[in-house]
GROMACS .gro file of C-alpha atoms in nm:
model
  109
    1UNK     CA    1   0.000   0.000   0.000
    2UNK     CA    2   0.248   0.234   0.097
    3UNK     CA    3   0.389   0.239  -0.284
    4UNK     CA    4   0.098   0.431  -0.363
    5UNK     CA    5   0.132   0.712  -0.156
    6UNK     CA    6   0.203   1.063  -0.321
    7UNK     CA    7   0.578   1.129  -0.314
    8UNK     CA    8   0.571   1.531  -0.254
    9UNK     CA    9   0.958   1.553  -0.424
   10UNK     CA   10   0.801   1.427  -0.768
   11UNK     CA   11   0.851   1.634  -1.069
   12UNK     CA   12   0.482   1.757  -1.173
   13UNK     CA   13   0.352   1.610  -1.480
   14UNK     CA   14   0.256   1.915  -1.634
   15UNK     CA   15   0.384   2.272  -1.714
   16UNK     CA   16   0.316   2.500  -1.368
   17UNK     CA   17   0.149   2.766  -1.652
   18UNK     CA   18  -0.032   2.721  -2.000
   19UNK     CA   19   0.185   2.889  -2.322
   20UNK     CA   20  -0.121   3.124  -2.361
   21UNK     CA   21  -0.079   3.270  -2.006
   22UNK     CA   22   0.292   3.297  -2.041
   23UNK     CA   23   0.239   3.493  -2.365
   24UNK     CA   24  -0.008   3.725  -2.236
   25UNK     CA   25   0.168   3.802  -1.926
   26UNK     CA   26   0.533   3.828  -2.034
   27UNK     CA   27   0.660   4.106  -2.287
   28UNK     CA   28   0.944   3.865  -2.463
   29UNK     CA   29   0.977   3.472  -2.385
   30UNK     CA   30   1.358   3.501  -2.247
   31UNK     CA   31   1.146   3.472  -1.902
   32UNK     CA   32   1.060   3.097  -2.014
   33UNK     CA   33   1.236   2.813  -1.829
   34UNK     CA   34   1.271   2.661  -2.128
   35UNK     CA   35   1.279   2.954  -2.391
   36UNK     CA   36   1.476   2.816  -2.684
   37UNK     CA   37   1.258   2.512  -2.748
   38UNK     CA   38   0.926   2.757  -2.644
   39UNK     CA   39   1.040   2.981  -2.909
   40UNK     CA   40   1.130   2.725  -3.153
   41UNK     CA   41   0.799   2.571  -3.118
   42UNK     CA   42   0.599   2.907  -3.131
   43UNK     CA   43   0.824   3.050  -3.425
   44UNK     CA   44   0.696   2.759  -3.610
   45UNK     CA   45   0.316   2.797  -3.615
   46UNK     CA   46   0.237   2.600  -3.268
   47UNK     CA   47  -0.029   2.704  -3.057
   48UNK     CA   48   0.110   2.855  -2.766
   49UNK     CA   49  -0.030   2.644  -2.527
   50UNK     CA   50   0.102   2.280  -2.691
   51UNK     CA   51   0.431   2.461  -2.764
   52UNK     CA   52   0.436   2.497  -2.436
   53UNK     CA   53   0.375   2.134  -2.330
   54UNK     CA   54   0.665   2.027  -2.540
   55UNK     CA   55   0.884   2.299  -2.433
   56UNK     CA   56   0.888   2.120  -2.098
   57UNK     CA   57   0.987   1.774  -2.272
   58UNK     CA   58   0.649   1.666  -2.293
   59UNK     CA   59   0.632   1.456  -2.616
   60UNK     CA   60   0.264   1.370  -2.580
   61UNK     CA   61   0.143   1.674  -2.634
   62UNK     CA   62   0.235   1.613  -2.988
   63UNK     CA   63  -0.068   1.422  -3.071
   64UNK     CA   64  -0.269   1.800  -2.999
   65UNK     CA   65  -0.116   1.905  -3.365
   66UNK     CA   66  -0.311   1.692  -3.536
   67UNK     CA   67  -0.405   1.301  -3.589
   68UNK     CA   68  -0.211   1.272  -3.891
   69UNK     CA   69   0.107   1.166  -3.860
   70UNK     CA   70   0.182   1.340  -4.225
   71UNK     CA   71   0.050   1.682  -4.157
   72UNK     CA   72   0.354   1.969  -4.225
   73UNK     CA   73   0.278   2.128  -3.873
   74UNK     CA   74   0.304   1.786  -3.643
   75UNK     CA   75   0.614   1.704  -3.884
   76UNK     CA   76   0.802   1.995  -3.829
   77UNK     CA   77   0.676   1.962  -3.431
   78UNK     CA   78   0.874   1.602  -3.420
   79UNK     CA   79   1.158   1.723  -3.590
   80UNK     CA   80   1.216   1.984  -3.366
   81UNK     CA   81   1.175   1.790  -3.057
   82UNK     CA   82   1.381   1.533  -3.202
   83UNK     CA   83   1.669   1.766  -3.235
   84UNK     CA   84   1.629   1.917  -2.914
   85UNK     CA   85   1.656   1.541  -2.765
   86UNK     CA   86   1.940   1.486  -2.969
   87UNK     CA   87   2.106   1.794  -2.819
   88UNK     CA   88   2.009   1.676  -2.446
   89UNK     CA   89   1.840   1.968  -2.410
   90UNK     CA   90   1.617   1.912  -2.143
   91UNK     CA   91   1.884   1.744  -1.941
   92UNK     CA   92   2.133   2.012  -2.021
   93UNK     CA   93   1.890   2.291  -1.909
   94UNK     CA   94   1.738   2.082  -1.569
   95UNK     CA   95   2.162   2.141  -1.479
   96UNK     CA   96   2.201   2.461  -1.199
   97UNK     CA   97   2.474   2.556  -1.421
   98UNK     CA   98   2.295   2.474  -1.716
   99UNK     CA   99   2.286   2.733  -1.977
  100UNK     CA  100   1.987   2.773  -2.178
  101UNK     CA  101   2.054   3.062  -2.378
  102UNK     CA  102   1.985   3.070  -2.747
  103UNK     CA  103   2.350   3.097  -2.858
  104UNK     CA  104   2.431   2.738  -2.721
  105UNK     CA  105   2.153   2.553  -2.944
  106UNK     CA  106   2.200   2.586  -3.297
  107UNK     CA  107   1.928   2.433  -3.539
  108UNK     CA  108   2.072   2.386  -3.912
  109UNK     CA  109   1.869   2.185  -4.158
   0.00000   0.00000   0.00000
């Protein structure tokens, strides 16, 4: 029984704020915690509020784009997150040290 009991030192499953709140309330997304694959994700046509979702690694959130695996906006969504896996990202920026500026991610085609 005692395996199910809430752990209060987990991770939360979801974003602490929607993209759409973040946008309306801040004047530039450098405030993000996770700004460079935010921006990436807005810059390409993603709602603000899935952009969001997979700014904070969630992969999942994906499947919001659209159903079909084909369509150019959930393509260019995969490929993005793919290359921000590839870079370790998400690990890189969950570092204290970890720099998540712009500069230090570079996306080439």
């Amino acid at each position: 029984m005692s395996e199910y009991v809430f752990q209060e030192e987990e991770e939360p499953i979801y974003p602490p704020f929607t993209g759409t709140w973040f946008v309306e309330n801040y004047p530039t997304i450098d405030h993000h915690q996770y700004a460079v694959a935010f921006g990436q994700f807005l810059g390409n046509g993603i709602h603000p509020d899935t952009a969001n979702e997979l700014a904070f690694g969630l992969h999942s959130a994906i499947s919001q784009i659209s159903d079909d695996p084909f369509d150019p906006l959930r393509v260019t969504a995969v490929n993005i997150f793919d290359r921000l896996n590839e870079m370790n990202y998400w690990e890189f920026s969950a570092l204290e040290d970890g720099d998540r500026e712009p500069d230090n991610f570079v996306f080439a085609d």
